Coordinates of C-alpha atoms and ligand atoms in Angstrom, one line a residue:
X1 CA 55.4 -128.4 -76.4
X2 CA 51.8 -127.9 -76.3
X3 CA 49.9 -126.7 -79.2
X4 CA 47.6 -123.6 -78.4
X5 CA 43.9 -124.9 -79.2
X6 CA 41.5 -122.6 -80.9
X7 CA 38.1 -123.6 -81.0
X8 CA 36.3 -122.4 -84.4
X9 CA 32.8 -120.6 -82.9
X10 CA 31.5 -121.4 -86.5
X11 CA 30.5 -124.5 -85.3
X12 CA 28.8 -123.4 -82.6
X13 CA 24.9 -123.4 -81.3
X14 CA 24.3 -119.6 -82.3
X15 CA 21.3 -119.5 -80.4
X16 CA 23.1 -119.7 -77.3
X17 CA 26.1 -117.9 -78.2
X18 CA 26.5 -116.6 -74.4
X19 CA 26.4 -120.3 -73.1
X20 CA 28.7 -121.3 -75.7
X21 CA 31.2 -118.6 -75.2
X22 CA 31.4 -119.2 -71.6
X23 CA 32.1 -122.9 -72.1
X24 CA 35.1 -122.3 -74.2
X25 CA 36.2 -119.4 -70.9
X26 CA 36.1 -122.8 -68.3
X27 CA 37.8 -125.3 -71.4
X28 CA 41.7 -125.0 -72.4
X29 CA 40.7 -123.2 -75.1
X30 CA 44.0 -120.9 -75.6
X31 CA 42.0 -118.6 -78.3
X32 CA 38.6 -118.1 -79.7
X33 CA 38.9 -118.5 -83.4
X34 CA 36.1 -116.2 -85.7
X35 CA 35.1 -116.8 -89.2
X36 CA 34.4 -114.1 -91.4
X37 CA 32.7 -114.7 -94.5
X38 CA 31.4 -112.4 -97.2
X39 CA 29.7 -114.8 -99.8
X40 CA 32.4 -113.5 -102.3
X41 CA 36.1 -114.5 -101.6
X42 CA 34.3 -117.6 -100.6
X43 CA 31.3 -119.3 -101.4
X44 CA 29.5 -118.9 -97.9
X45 CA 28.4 -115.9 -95.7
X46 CA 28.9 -115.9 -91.6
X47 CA 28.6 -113.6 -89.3
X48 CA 29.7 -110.0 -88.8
X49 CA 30.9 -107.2 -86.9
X50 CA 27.2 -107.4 -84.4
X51 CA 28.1 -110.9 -83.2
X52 CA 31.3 -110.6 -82.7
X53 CA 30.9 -107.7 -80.3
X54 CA 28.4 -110.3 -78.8
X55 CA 30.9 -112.7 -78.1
X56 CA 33.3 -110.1 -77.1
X57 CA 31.3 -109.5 -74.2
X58 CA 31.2 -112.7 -72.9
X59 CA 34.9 -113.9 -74.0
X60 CA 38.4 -114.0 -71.6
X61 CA 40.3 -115.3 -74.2
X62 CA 41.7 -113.5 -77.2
X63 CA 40.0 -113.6 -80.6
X64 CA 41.8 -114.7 -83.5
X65 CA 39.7 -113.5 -86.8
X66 CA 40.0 -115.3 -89.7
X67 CA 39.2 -112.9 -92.7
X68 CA 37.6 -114.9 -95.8
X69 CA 36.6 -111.6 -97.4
X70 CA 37.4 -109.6 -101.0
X71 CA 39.0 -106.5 -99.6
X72 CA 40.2 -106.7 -96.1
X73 CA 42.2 -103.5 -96.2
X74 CA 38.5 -101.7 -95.9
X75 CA 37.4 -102.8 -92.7
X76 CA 40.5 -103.5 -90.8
X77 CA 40.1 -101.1 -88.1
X78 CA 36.3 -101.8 -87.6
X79 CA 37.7 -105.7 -86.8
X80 CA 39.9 -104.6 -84.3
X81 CA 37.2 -102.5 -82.8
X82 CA 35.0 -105.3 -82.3
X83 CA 37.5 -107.2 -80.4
X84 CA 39.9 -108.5 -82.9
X85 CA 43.2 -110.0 -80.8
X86 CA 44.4 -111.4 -83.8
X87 CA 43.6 -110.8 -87.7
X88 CA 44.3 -113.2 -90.4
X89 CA 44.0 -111.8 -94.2
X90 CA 44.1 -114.4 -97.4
X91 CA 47.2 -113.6 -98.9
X92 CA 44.7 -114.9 -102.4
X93 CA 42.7 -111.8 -101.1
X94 CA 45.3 -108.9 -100.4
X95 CA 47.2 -107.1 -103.6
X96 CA 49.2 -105.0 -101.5
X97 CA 50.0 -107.8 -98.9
X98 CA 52.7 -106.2 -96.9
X99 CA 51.0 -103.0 -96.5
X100 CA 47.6 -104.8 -95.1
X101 CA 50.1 -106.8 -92.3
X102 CA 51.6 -102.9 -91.5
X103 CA 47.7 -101.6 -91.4
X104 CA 46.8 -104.9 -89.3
X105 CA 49.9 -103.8 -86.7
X106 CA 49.1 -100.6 -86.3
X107 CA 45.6 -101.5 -85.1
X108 CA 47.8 -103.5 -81.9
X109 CA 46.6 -106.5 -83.4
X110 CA 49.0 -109.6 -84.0
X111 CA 48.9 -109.8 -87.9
X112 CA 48.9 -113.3 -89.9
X113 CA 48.0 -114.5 -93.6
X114 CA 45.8 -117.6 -94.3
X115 CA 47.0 -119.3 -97.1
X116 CA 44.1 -121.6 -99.3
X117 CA 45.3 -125.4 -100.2
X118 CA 46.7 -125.0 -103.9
X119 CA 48.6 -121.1 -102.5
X120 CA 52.7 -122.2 -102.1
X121 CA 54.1 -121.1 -98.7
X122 CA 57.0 -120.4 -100.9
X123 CA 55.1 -116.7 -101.5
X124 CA 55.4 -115.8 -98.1
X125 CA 59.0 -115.8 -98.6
X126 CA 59.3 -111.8 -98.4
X127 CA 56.8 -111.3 -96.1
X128 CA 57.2 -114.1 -93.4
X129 CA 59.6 -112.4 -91.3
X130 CA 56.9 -109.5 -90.5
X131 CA 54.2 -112.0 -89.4
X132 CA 53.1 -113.3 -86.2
X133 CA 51.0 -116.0 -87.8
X134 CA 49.9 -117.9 -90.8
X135 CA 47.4 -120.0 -90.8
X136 CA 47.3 -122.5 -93.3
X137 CA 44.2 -123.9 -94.7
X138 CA 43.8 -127.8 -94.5
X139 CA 40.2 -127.5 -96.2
X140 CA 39.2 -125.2 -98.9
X141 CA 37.4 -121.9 -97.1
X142 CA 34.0 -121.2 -96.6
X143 CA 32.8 -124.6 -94.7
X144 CA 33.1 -126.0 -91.4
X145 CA 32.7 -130.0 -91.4
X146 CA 34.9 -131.2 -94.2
X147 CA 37.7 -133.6 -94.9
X148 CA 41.5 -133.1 -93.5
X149 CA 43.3 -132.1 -97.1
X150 CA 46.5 -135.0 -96.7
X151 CA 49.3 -132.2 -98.5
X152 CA 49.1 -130.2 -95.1
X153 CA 51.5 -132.1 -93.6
X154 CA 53.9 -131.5 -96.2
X155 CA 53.1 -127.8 -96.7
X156 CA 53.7 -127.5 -92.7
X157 CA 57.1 -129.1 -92.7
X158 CA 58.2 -126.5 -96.0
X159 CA 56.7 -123.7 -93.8
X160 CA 58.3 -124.6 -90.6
X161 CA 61.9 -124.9 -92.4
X162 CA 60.8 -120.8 -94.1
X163 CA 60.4 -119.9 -90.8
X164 CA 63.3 -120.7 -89.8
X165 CA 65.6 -119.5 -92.7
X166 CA 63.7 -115.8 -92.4
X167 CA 64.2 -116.4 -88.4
X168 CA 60.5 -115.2 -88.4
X169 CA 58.7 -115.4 -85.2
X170 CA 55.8 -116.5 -87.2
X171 CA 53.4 -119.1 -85.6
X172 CA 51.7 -122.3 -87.3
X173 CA 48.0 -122.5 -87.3
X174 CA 46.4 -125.2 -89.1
X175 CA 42.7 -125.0 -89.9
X176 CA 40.1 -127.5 -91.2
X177 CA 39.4 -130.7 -90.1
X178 CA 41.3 -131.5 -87.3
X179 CA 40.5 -134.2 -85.1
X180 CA 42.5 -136.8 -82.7
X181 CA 44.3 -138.4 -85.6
X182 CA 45.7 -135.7 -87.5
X183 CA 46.4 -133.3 -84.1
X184 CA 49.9 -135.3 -82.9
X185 CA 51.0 -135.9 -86.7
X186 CA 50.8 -132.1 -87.5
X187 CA 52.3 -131.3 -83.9
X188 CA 55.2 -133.6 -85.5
X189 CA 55.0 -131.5 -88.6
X190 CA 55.7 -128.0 -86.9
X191 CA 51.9 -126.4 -86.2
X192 CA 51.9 -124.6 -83.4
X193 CA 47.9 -123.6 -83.2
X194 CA 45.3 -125.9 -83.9
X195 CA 41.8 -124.8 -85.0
X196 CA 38.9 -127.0 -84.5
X197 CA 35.5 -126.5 -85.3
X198 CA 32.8 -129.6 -85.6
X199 CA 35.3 -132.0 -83.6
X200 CA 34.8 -130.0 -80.6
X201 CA 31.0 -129.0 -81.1
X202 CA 30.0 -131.9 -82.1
X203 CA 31.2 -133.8 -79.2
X204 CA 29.2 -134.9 -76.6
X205 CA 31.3 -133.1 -74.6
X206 CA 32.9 -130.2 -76.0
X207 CA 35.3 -129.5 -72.8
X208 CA 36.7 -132.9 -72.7
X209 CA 37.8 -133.1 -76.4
X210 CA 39.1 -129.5 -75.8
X211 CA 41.3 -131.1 -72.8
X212 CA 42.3 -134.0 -75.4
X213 CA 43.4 -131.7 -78.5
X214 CA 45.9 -130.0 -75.8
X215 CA 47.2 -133.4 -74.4
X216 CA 47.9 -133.8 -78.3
X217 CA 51.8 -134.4 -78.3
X218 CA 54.3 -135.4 -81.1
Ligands
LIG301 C1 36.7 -123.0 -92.8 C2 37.0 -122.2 -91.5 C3 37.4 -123.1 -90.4 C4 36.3 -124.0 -90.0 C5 36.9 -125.2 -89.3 O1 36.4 -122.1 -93.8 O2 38.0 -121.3 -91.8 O3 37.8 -122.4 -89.3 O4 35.3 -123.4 -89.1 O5 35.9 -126.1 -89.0 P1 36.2 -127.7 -88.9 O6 37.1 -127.9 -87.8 O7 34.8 -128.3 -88.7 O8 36.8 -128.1 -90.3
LIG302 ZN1 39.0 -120.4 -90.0

């Protein structure tokens, strides 16, 4: 099976956002993955609701948000109204977890969690079977550019086997510094989504090392 490829628009030239967007609509891209900071629940700020209307207007593919923000449960809707396809909260972020996913499905959104480095996937136990994703962090949040954490692997293969215990319908989206290397070996681990952020904009060209992270086999 192929994986689903999600370039991560954080890495992207955001002064040509419309140029950028369009590339990933000619690519393999399967998804466009968003990055929401707030400078609290992580140590960064992005961008908000503004440009990802702007992308919205220039995207065909769906929009996977990532949420790296202190109280999701407050602007839920207003992500879904700005294009959201897909809407990942940080279980680390959420106190009332299940009833976030519910608010997240109501919208028509695919719900998922995104789950930091040192966070067990054994906690996702009761609430696995009620996701469509989780997305499990293979860097700590709030940075584009850093170095694969080695335990993902692991972690995928304990997540995988929950997955299919809870006969959840759950995917597997690993994020943080993927390249060519890890891609197969997580493929071989379970993931079903890859997310990929500098690799892919720092290429010399982008649409080529798209087309490579989707020949990625086990
Ligand atoms: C990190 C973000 C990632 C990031 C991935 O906080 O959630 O999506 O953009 O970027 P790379 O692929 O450069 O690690
Ligand atoms: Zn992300």
């Amino acid at each position: 099976m192929r994986p689903l490829i999600a370039p991560s628009v954080l890495a992207s030239d955001f002064a040509n956002l419309q140029s950028e967007v369009e590339m990933l609509n000619k690519s393999q891209a399967d998804w466009l993955h968003i990055d929401i900071m707030d400078g609290r629940f992580v140590p960064n700020i992005s961008f908000g609701f503004p440009v990802m209307q702007a992308i919205k207007k220039y995207a065909q593919k769906p929009m996977d948000v990532h949420l790296m923000i202190v109280e999701p449960e407050l602007y839920i809707e207003q992500f879904r109204a700005a294009g959201a396809d897909v809407i990942s909260v940080h279980v680390e972020a959420c106190n009332h977890l299940h009833r976030t996913i519910q608010q997240i499905k109501a919208t028509g959104a695919k719900a998922g969690v995104a789950v930091n480095p040192h966070t067990s996937v054994s906690l996702l136990e009761d609430i696995i079977a009620d996701l469509d994703l989780v997305c499990l962090m293979s860097v700590n949040p709030g940075f584009g550019g850093q170095k694969f954490i080695e335990n993902t692997y692991r972690k995928t293969e304990a997540l995988k086997n929950l997955i299919i215990q809870r006969n959840s319908q759950a995917l597997i989206e690993i994020d943080g510094g993927i390249n060519q290397q890890n891609a197969p070996l997580l493929l071989n681990s379970g993931a079903d989504v890859l997310v990929a952020g500098s690799f892919v904009f720092s290429a010399q060209d982008p649409i080529a090392t798209i087309a490579e992270l989707k020949k990625s086999s086990i």
